[in-house]
Amino acid sequence: MTTELTTVAPSLEDGGRTVLPWLRRMRDEHPVWRDGYGIWHVFRYADVSRAISEPEVFSSDIGRVFPVGEKFTQGNLLRTDPPRHHTLRRLVGAAFSPKVVTALAPRIAEVTHELLEGTGGATEFDLVSALAYPLPVTVIAELLGLPGSDRELFRSWADRLFDRDMADPNDPELARKIDESTAEMIAYLTEHCADRRTHPREDLISKLAAVEADGERLTDEEVVNFSVVLLLAGHITTTALLGNLVLCVDEHPEVWAELHADRSLVEPTIEEVLRYRSPFAQVGRVTVAETELSGQTIPADVIVTPWLLSANRDEREFADPDRFDIHRSPHHHLAFGYGIHFCIGQLLARLEGRVAVGVLLDRYAQIRLAPGAAPEFYNRGIFAARSVPVAAQHA
């Protein structure tokens, strides 16, 4: 079922024109594939959902075989297995609760209006710079208790990490590169954590530093690393979602008119964007023991890459999956994962998306890609645009 190829997965930098047909072919011909670096890729929905939801077979602790850096491990929910994962999730969930998130809706709307006012009424602007990046990073920074004025610093850290070439797990310099990419950010958040231990405030870092369950508390490293995850994943998901929504609307301009006519379609539209252009193309796991997927034996102690983007386009699971359909139901996409690692920030991302789209609808009768302008896309990992030049028509 697999072919020993010396190639790696295509880049995402053309916005999906290459990778999406490649994923379709891999689902059909090589549903489980070992690339030239020795990484096993998984493409079908059934296999992906299993690989991301069975920690007893597919561990999230990729540091077992992959040099992930020494500083970004403790408290990183993305890289922790049970039972510690359950403890961390319970502690973090007590501070980062649905009640905390839903209470942010008025502030999200306020920030969205402020940012769009900042365009000075322009009808052409970059959606990412004007709104899709600063909105979620401002909200998450305020929630954590960090200065919103540092948001360009946060963006530089994110770009530095996401721009790293981490495709080759055999690179002896990889751990050092990751540590270098995160060192400044971790030092910054460590300083804020230390301050909250002695001078607590009404912010999430203070709550994380003080939260207790069954006699346990989070260590400084765990508070810092969860804050890192929120600061990075907590903004890039919404940034990608809003940019991807405009890309989808540009391909299907009738959708904007439908949303104007019926605001109840905003939520299902967001879900379809998450399926159709999943912000995170793939995730990483490590096999704890030898296992089998789609008839292919995968050995123990190897890196497995389940492709969320591929699973969400799998014709075995979704009818006519390459059709963008805001009326699609039910919506059981895997954009936010599945099982115990279901994204803890998904409620915030969805809320930011709904509120921001509502404000965009209030202000603009139409929004499309600017004529002649080309979005700039991420190369790997993030299936989204760094810039989305738009032309908008005021309502």
GROMACS .gro file of C-alpha atoms in nm:
model
  395
    1MET     CA    1   0.000   0.000   0.000
    2THR     CA    2   0.294   0.236   0.041
    3THR     CA    3   0.570   0.344  -0.190
    4GLU     CA    4   0.918   0.430  -0.066
    5LEU     CA    5   0.954   0.775  -0.218
    6THR     CA    6   1.245   1.009  -0.173
    7THR     CA    7   1.028   1.318  -0.210
    8VAL     CA    8   0.852   1.522   0.059
    9ALA     CA    9   0.503   1.665   0.064
   10PRO     CA   10   0.443   1.964  -0.165
   11SER     CA   11   0.467   2.317  -0.034
   12LEU     CA   12   0.153   2.512   0.058
   13GLU     CA   13   0.287   2.839  -0.080
   14ASP     CA   14   0.067   2.835  -0.392
   15GLY     CA   15  -0.250   2.833  -0.180
   16GLY     CA   16  -0.333   2.467  -0.237
   17ARG     CA   17  -0.314   2.436  -0.616
   18THR     CA   18  -0.044   2.170  -0.586
   19VAL     CA   19  -0.107   2.008  -0.249
   20LEU     CA   20  -0.482   1.948  -0.280
   21PRO     CA   21  -0.462   1.731  -0.598
   22TRP     CA   22  -0.159   1.557  -0.442
   23LEU     CA   23  -0.358   1.477  -0.128
   24ARG     CA   24  -0.642   1.337  -0.335
   25ARG     CA   25  -0.400   1.110  -0.519
   26MET     CA   26  -0.235   1.000  -0.194
   27ARG     CA   27  -0.573   0.914  -0.037
   28ASP     CA   28  -0.648   0.693  -0.337
   29GLU     CA   29  -0.309   0.538  -0.409
   30HIS     CA   30  -0.090   0.572  -0.097
   31PRO     CA   31  -0.316   0.632   0.207
   32VAL     CA   32  -0.022   0.559   0.437
   33TRP     CA   33   0.309   0.681   0.295
   34ARG     CA   34   0.667   0.699   0.423
   35ASP     CA   35   0.855   1.000   0.289
   36GLY     CA   36   1.224   1.044   0.223
   37TYR     CA   37   1.289   1.157   0.581
   38GLY     CA   38   1.129   0.844   0.728
   39ILE     CA   39   0.810   1.023   0.838
   40TRP     CA   40   0.485   0.830   0.790
   41HIS     CA   41   0.199   1.036   0.645
   42VAL     CA   42  -0.169   0.946   0.694
   43PHE     CA   43  -0.433   1.087   0.459
   44ARG     CA   44  -0.777   0.926   0.496
   45TYR     CA   45  -1.036   1.055   0.742
   46ALA     CA   46  -1.080   0.723   0.927
   47ASP     CA   47  -0.705   0.679   0.971
   48VAL     CA   48  -0.642   1.042   1.066
   49SER     CA   49  -0.920   1.044   1.326
   50ARG     CA   50  -0.776   0.728   1.480
   51ALA     CA   51  -0.418   0.858   1.478
   52ILE     CA   52  -0.513   1.179   1.659
   53SER     CA   53  -0.741   1.018   1.918
   54GLU     CA   54  -0.558   0.704   2.039
   55PRO     CA   55  -0.273   0.827   2.263
   56GLU     CA   56  -0.199   0.472   2.378
   57VAL     CA   57  -0.078   0.399   2.022
   58PHE     CA   58  -0.005   0.742   1.874
   59SER     CA   59   0.174   0.954   2.134
   60SER     CA   60   0.173   1.335   2.123
   61ASP     CA   61   0.512   1.338   2.293
   62ILE     CA   62   0.708   1.358   1.969
   63GLY     CA   63   1.018   1.441   2.172
   64ARG     CA   64   1.050   1.065   2.216
   65VAL     CA   65   1.209   1.049   1.869
   66PHE     CA   66   1.211   1.408   1.738
   67PRO     CA   67   1.437   1.689   1.869
   68VAL     CA   68   1.169   1.940   1.972
   69GLY     CA   69   1.387   2.165   2.188
   70GLU     CA   70   1.427   2.152   2.563
   71LYS     CA   71   1.243   2.466   2.670
   72PHE     CA   72   0.903   2.413   2.512
   73THR     CA   73   0.786   2.086   2.667
   74GLN     CA   74   0.643   2.105   3.021
   75GLY     CA   75   0.283   2.225   3.021
   76ASN     CA   76   0.254   2.205   2.645
   77LEU     CA   77  -0.087   2.040   2.604
   78LEU     CA   78  -0.007   1.967   2.241
   79ARG     CA   79   0.287   1.748   2.339
   80THR     CA   80   0.154   1.570   2.649
   81ASP     CA   81  -0.009   1.228   2.690
   82PRO     CA   82  -0.236   1.095   2.965
   83PRO     CA   83  -0.236   1.087   3.259
   84ARG     CA   84  -0.046   1.418   3.278
   85HIS     CA   85  -0.251   1.557   2.991
   86HIS     CA   86  -0.575   1.504   3.186
   87THR     CA   87  -0.432   1.686   3.487
   88LEU     CA   88  -0.305   1.978   3.279
   89ARG     CA   89  -0.631   2.006   3.088
   90ARG     CA   90  -0.828   2.010   3.414
   91LEU     CA   91  -0.605   2.279   3.566
   92VAL     CA   92  -0.597   2.492   3.254
   93GLY     CA   93  -0.969   2.443   3.194
   94ALA     CA   94  -1.045   2.583   3.539
   95ALA     CA   95  -0.879   2.912   3.438
   96PHE     CA   96  -0.961   2.915   3.064
   97SER     CA   97  -1.328   2.821   3.089
   98PRO     CA   98  -1.613   2.865   2.839
   99LYS     CA   99  -1.754   3.133   3.070
  100VAL     CA  100  -1.427   3.329   3.046
  101VAL     CA  101  -1.424   3.297   2.666
  102THR     CA  102  -1.788   3.383   2.595
  103ALA     CA  103  -1.757   3.695   2.811
  104LEU     CA  104  -1.506   3.828   2.557
  105ALA     CA  105  -1.765   3.878   2.281
  106PRO     CA  106  -1.825   4.252   2.345
  107ARG     CA  107  -1.451   4.322   2.354
  108ILE     CA  108  -1.397   4.123   2.033
  109ALA     CA  109  -1.661   4.336   1.859
  110GLU     CA  110  -1.509   4.657   1.998
  111VAL     CA  111  -1.158   4.567   1.879
  112THR     CA  112  -1.290   4.464   1.537
  113HIS     CA  113  -1.462   4.802   1.492
  114GLU     CA  114  -1.149   4.989   1.611
  115LEU     CA  115  -0.925   4.803   1.369
  116LEU     CA  116  -1.152   4.856   1.070
  117GLU     CA  117  -1.187   5.225   1.162
  118GLY     CA  118  -0.807   5.226   1.147
  119THR     CA  119  -0.825   5.170   0.771
  120GLY     CA  120  -0.957   5.525   0.742
  121GLY     CA  121  -1.251   5.418   0.532
  122ALA     CA  122  -1.025   5.270   0.266
  123THR     CA  123  -1.188   5.027   0.025
  124GLU     CA  124  -0.861   4.845  -0.048
  125PHE     CA  125  -0.640   4.709   0.231
  126ASP     CA  126  -0.464   4.394   0.349
  127LEU     CA  127  -0.717   4.204   0.558
  128VAL     CA  128  -0.445   4.022   0.753
  129SER     CA  129  -0.254   4.334   0.861
  130ALA     CA  130  -0.570   4.538   0.918
  131LEU     CA  131  -0.782   4.280   1.102
  132ALA     CA  132  -0.711   3.908   1.083
  133TYR     CA  133  -0.378   3.928   1.269
  134PRO     CA  134  -0.425   4.216   1.518
  135LEU     CA  135  -0.775   4.111   1.631
  136PRO     CA  136  -0.694   3.769   1.781
  137VAL     CA  137  -0.350   3.868   1.906
  138THR     CA  138  -0.495   4.173   2.083
  139VAL     CA  139  -0.770   3.964   2.242
  140ILE     CA  140  -0.536   3.686   2.356
  141ALA     CA  141  -0.275   3.936   2.481
  142GLU     CA  142  -0.536   4.120   2.688
  143LEU     CA  143  -0.671   3.789   2.819
  144LEU     CA  144  -0.323   3.679   2.927
  145GLY     CA  145  -0.243   4.024   3.068
  146LEU     CA  146   0.025   4.118   2.814
  147PRO     CA  147   0.066   4.464   2.660
  148GLY     CA  148  -0.124   4.489   2.333
  149SER     CA  149   0.148   4.728   2.216
  150ASP     CA  150   0.380   4.424   2.193
  151ARG     CA  151   0.172   4.256   1.922
  152GLU     CA  152   0.430   4.314   1.647
  153LEU     CA  153   0.682   4.144   1.874
  154PHE     CA  154   0.445   3.846   1.907
  155ARG     CA  155   0.410   3.834   1.528
  156SER     CA  156   0.787   3.830   1.480
  157TRP     CA  157   0.812   3.533   1.719
  158ALA     CA  158   0.538   3.345   1.538
  159ASP     CA  159   0.692   3.413   1.197
  160ARG     CA  160   1.034   3.305   1.322
  161LEU     CA  161   0.897   2.973   1.446
  162PHE     CA  162   0.667   2.900   1.153
  163ASP     CA  163   0.934   2.995   0.899
  164ARG     CA  164   1.182   2.741   1.034
  165ASP     CA  165   1.249   2.450   0.802
  166MET     CA  166   1.162   2.159   1.030
  167ALA     CA  167   1.081   1.901   0.764
  168ASP     CA  168   1.391   1.690   0.832
  169PRO     CA  169   1.374   1.521   1.176
  170ASN     CA  170   1.728   1.395   1.123
  171ASP     CA  171   1.875   1.746   1.125
  172PRO     CA  172   2.123   1.746   1.418
  173GLU     CA  173   2.073   2.120   1.455
  174LEU     CA  174   1.696   2.106   1.477
  175ALA     CA  175   1.659   2.119   1.856
  176ARG     CA  176   1.895   2.417   1.873
  177LYS     CA  177   1.701   2.594   1.597
  178ILE     CA  178   1.371   2.543   1.780
  179ASP     CA  179   1.519   2.665   2.108
  180GLU     CA  180   1.657   2.971   1.932
  181SER     CA  181   1.317   3.042   1.776
  182THR     CA  182   1.135   3.028   2.110
  183ALA     CA  183   1.399   3.156   2.357
  184GLU     CA  184   1.302   3.523   2.348
  185MET     CA  185   0.931   3.447   2.374
  186ILE     CA  186   0.978   3.206   2.665
  187ALA     CA  187   1.201   3.453   2.851
  188TYR     CA  188   0.938   3.726   2.802
  189LEU     CA  189   0.655   3.508   2.936
  190THR     CA  190   0.869   3.373   3.222
  191GLU     CA  191   0.917   3.731   3.340
  192HIS     CA  192   0.543   3.793   3.332
  193CYS     CA  193   0.474   3.466   3.516
  194ALA     CA  194   0.723   3.553   3.791
  195ASP     CA  195   0.559   3.894   3.830
  196ARG     CA  196   0.210   3.737   3.866
  197ARG     CA  197   0.334   3.497   4.135
  198THR     CA  198   0.413   3.797   4.355
  199HIS     CA  199   0.173   4.057   4.212
  200PRO     CA  200  -0.138   3.873   4.086
  201ARG     CA  201  -0.384   4.058   3.866
  202GLU     CA  202  -0.719   3.984   3.702
  203ASP     CA  203  -0.568   3.812   3.398
  204LEU     CA  204  -0.524   3.458   3.270
  205ILE     CA  205  -0.153   3.427   3.359
  206SER     CA  206  -0.240   3.513   3.721
  207LYS     CA  207  -0.523   3.259   3.719
  208LEU     CA  208  -0.298   2.990   3.570
  209ALA     CA  209  -0.033   3.064   3.833
  210ALA     CA  210  -0.287   3.032   4.115
  211VAL     CA  211  -0.523   2.758   3.994
  212GLU     CA  212  -0.532   2.440   4.201
  213ALA     CA  213  -0.710   2.106   4.157
  214ASP     CA  214  -0.675   1.800   4.380
  215GLY     CA  215  -0.384   1.965   4.556
  216GLU     CA  216  -0.189   2.022   4.234
  217ARG     CA  217  -0.077   2.349   4.079
  218LEU     CA  218   0.096   2.437   3.754
  219THR     CA  219   0.472   2.491   3.761
  220ASP     CA  220   0.620   2.810   3.619
  221GLU     CA  221   0.730   2.616   3.310
  222GLU     CA  222   0.378   2.481   3.261
  223VAL     CA  223   0.219   2.827   3.297
  224VAL     CA  224   0.470   2.972   3.049
  225ASN     CA  225   0.436   2.697   2.792
  226PHE     CA  226   0.057   2.699   2.798
  227SER     CA  227   0.075   3.077   2.752
  228VAL     CA  228   0.304   3.019   2.453
  229VAL     CA  229   0.053   2.779   2.298
  230LEU     CA  230  -0.230   3.028   2.350
  231LEU     CA  231  -0.028   3.319   2.215
  232LEU     CA  232   0.077   3.131   1.901
  233ALA     CA  233  -0.203   2.885   1.820
  234GLY     CA  234  -0.452   3.123   1.985
  235HIS     CA  235  -0.398   3.386   1.720
  236ILE     CA  236  -0.284   3.199   1.407
  237THR     CA  237  -0.605   2.992   1.396
  238THR     CA  238  -0.831   3.297   1.382
  239THR     CA  239  -0.592   3.482   1.150
  240ALA     CA  240  -0.606   3.185   0.913
  241LEU     CA  241  -0.982   3.144   0.949
  242LEU     CA  242  -1.065   3.504   0.858
  243GLY     CA  243  -0.823   3.512   0.566
  244ASN     CA  244  -0.944   3.176   0.439
  245LEU     CA  245  -1.306   3.287   0.465
  246VAL     CA  246  -1.237   3.580   0.232
  247LEU     CA  247  -1.055   3.348  -0.010
  248CYS     CA  248  -1.360   3.119  -0.013
  249VAL     CA  249  -1.599   3.412  -0.058
  250ASP     CA  250  -1.386   3.541  -0.346
  251GLU     CA  251  -1.429   3.205  -0.519
  252HIS     CA  252  -1.801   3.203  -0.435
  253PRO     CA  253  -1.921   3.568  -0.422
  254GLU     CA  254  -2.283   3.461  -0.387
  255VAL     CA  255  -2.200   3.352  -0.030
  256TRP     CA  256  -2.158   3.712   0.091
  257ALA     CA  257  -2.505   3.796  -0.038
  258GLU     CA  258  -2.646   3.488   0.136
  259LEU     CA  259  -2.484   3.593   0.464
  260HIS     CA  260  -2.628   3.944   0.430
  261ALA     CA  261  -2.972   3.793   0.376
  262ASP     CA  262  -2.947   3.541   0.661
  263ARG     CA  263  -2.702   3.596   0.947
  264SER     CA  264  -2.781   3.250   1.085
  265LEU     CA  265  -2.562   3.118   0.803
  266VAL     CA  266  -2.248   3.277   0.951
  267GLU     CA  267  -2.181   2.988   1.188
  268PRO     CA  268  -2.219   2.708   0.928
  269THR     CA  269  -2.010   2.914   0.685
  270ILE     CA  270  -1.728   2.929   0.938
  271GLU     CA  271  -1.751   2.553   0.987
  272GLU     CA  272  -1.732   2.496   0.612
  273VAL     CA  273  -1.428   2.726   0.585
  274LEU     CA  274  -1.261   2.525   0.862
  275ARG     CA  275  -1.325   2.205   0.667
  276TYR     CA  276  -1.251   2.336   0.318
  277ARG     CA  277  -0.936   2.531   0.409
  278SER     CA  278  -0.826   2.382   0.743
  279PRO     CA  279  -0.586   2.626   0.917
  280PHE     CA  280  -0.346   2.353   1.033
  281ALA     CA  281  -0.265   2.120   0.746
  282GLN     CA  282  -0.123   1.846   0.965
  283VAL     CA  283  -0.021   1.746   1.318
  284GLY     CA  284   0.247   1.516   1.459
  285ARG     CA  285   0.241   1.191   1.653
  286VAL     CA  286   0.486   0.911   1.743
  287THR     CA  287   0.394   0.543   1.745
  288VAL     CA  288   0.427   0.380   2.086
  289ALA     CA  289   0.401   0.032   1.936
  290GLU     CA  290   0.380  -0.127   1.594
  291THR     CA  291   0.037  -0.066   1.445
  292GLU     CA  292  -0.159  -0.085   1.121
  293LEU     CA  293  -0.354   0.170   0.920
  294SER     CA  294  -0.522   0.099   0.584
  295GLY     CA  295  -0.346  -0.235   0.564
  296GLN     CA  296  -0.002  -0.080   0.609
  297THR     CA  297   0.214  -0.181   0.907
  298ILE     CA  298   0.378   0.117   1.078
  299PRO     CA  299   0.668   0.035   1.312
  300ALA     CA  300   0.706   0.159   1.668
  301ASP     CA  301   0.895   0.479   1.750
  302VAL     CA  302   0.844   0.657   1.421
  303ILE     CA  303   0.692   0.997   1.346
  304VAL     CA  304   0.342   0.990   1.201
  305THR     CA  305   0.188   1.294   1.034
  306PRO     CA  306  -0.193   1.283   1.018
  307TRP     CA  307  -0.312   1.530   0.752
  308LEU     CA  308  -0.616   1.721   0.885
  309LEU     CA  309  -0.648   1.901   0.554
  310SER     CA  310  -0.663   1.572   0.366
  311ALA     CA  311  -0.909   1.412   0.609
  312ASN     CA  312  -1.143   1.709   0.568
  313ARG     CA  313  -1.137   1.664   0.188
  314ASP     CA  314  -1.185   1.284   0.199
  315GLU     CA  315  -1.461   1.176  -0.039
  316ARG     CA  316  -1.509   0.864   0.176
  317GLU     CA  317  -1.643   1.091   0.449
  318PHE     CA  318  -1.777   1.404   0.278
  319ALA     CA  319  -1.999   1.414  -0.030
  320ASP     CA  320  -1.840   1.619  -0.310
  321PRO     CA  321  -1.564   1.736  -0.070
  322ASP     CA  322  -1.402   1.983  -0.310
  323ARG     CA  323  -1.726   2.182  -0.328
  324PHE     CA  324  -1.754   2.476  -0.088
  325ASP     CA  325  -2.105   2.439   0.055
  326ILE     CA  326  -2.217   2.655   0.349
  327HIS     CA  327  -2.532   2.442   0.379
  328ARG     CA  328  -2.334   2.122   0.437
  329SER     CA  329  -2.457   1.921   0.737
  330PRO     CA  330  -2.357   1.759   0.962
  331HIS     CA  331  -2.016   1.916   1.014
  332HIS     CA  332  -1.776   1.663   1.163
  333HIS     CA  333  -1.451   1.805   1.027
  334LEU     CA  334  -1.121   1.755   1.211
  335ALA     CA  335  -0.986   2.110   1.181
  336PHE     CA  336  -0.964   2.138   1.562
  337GLY     CA  337  -0.856   1.778   1.614
  338TYR     CA  338  -1.050   1.500   1.783
  339GLY     CA  339  -1.048   1.317   2.113
  340ILE     CA  340  -0.850   1.431   2.417
  341HIS     CA  341  -0.647   1.678   2.211
  342PHE     CA  342  -0.953   1.858   2.073
  343CYS     CA  343  -0.831   2.218   2.057
  344ILE     CA  344  -0.886   2.393   2.390
  345GLY     CA  345  -0.895   2.728   2.209
  346GLN     CA  346  -1.156   2.631   1.949
  347LEU     CA  347  -1.436   2.813   2.133
  348LEU     CA  348  -1.240   3.140   2.126
  349ALA     CA  349  -1.147   3.100   1.757
  350ARG     CA  350  -1.507   3.031   1.661
  351LEU     CA  351  -1.633   3.324   1.869
  352GLU     CA  352  -1.380   3.563   1.716
  353GLY     CA  353  -1.473   3.439   1.370
  354ARG     CA  354  -1.848   3.484   1.423
  355VAL     CA  355  -1.815   3.830   1.576
  356ALA     CA  356  -1.563   3.955   1.318
  357VAL     CA  357  -1.767   3.828   1.023
  358GLY     CA  358  -2.077   3.994   1.169
  359VAL     CA  359  -1.896   4.328   1.185
  360LEU     CA  360  -1.761   4.284   0.832
  361LEU     CA  361  -2.115   4.221   0.711
  362ASP     CA  362  -2.234   4.537   0.889
  363ARG     CA  363  -1.969   4.746   0.716
  364TYR     CA  364  -1.927   4.595   0.371
  365ALA     CA  365  -2.183   4.509   0.105
  366GLN     CA  366  -1.916   4.305  -0.071
  367ILE     CA  367  -1.558   4.198  -0.004
  368ARG     CA  368  -1.333   4.032  -0.261
  369LEU     CA  369  -0.965   3.990  -0.338
  370ALA     CA  370  -0.827   4.313  -0.483
  371PRO     CA  371  -0.801   4.293  -0.864
  372GLY     CA  372  -0.453   4.194  -0.975
  373ALA     CA  373  -0.330   4.135  -0.619
  374ALA     CA  374  -0.203   3.794  -0.511
  375PRO     CA  375  -0.215   3.665  -0.153
  376GLU     CA  376   0.114   3.546  -0.002
  377PHE     CA  377   0.084   3.203   0.159
  378TYR     CA  378   0.270   3.014   0.430
  379ASN     CA  379   0.512   2.753   0.303
  380ARG     CA  380   0.440   2.462   0.540
  381GLY     CA  381   0.218   2.369   0.832
  382ILE     CA  382  -0.026   2.661   0.817
  383PHE     CA  383  -0.274   2.645   0.529
  384ALA     CA  384  -0.343   3.016   0.510
  385ALA     CA  385  -0.229   3.344   0.363
  386ARG     CA  386   0.014   3.586   0.526
  387SER     CA  387  -0.152   3.866   0.330
  388VAL     CA  388  -0.499   3.895   0.176
  389PRO     CA  389  -0.530   4.218  -0.028
  390VAL     CA  390  -0.901   4.296  -0.051
  391ALA     CA  391  -1.132   4.536  -0.226
  392ALA     CA  392  -1.442   4.614  -0.020
  393GLN     CA  393  -1.763   4.794  -0.103
  394HIS     CA  394  -1.916   4.987   0.188
  395ALA     CA  395  -2.266   4.888   0.291
   0.00000   0.00000   0.00000
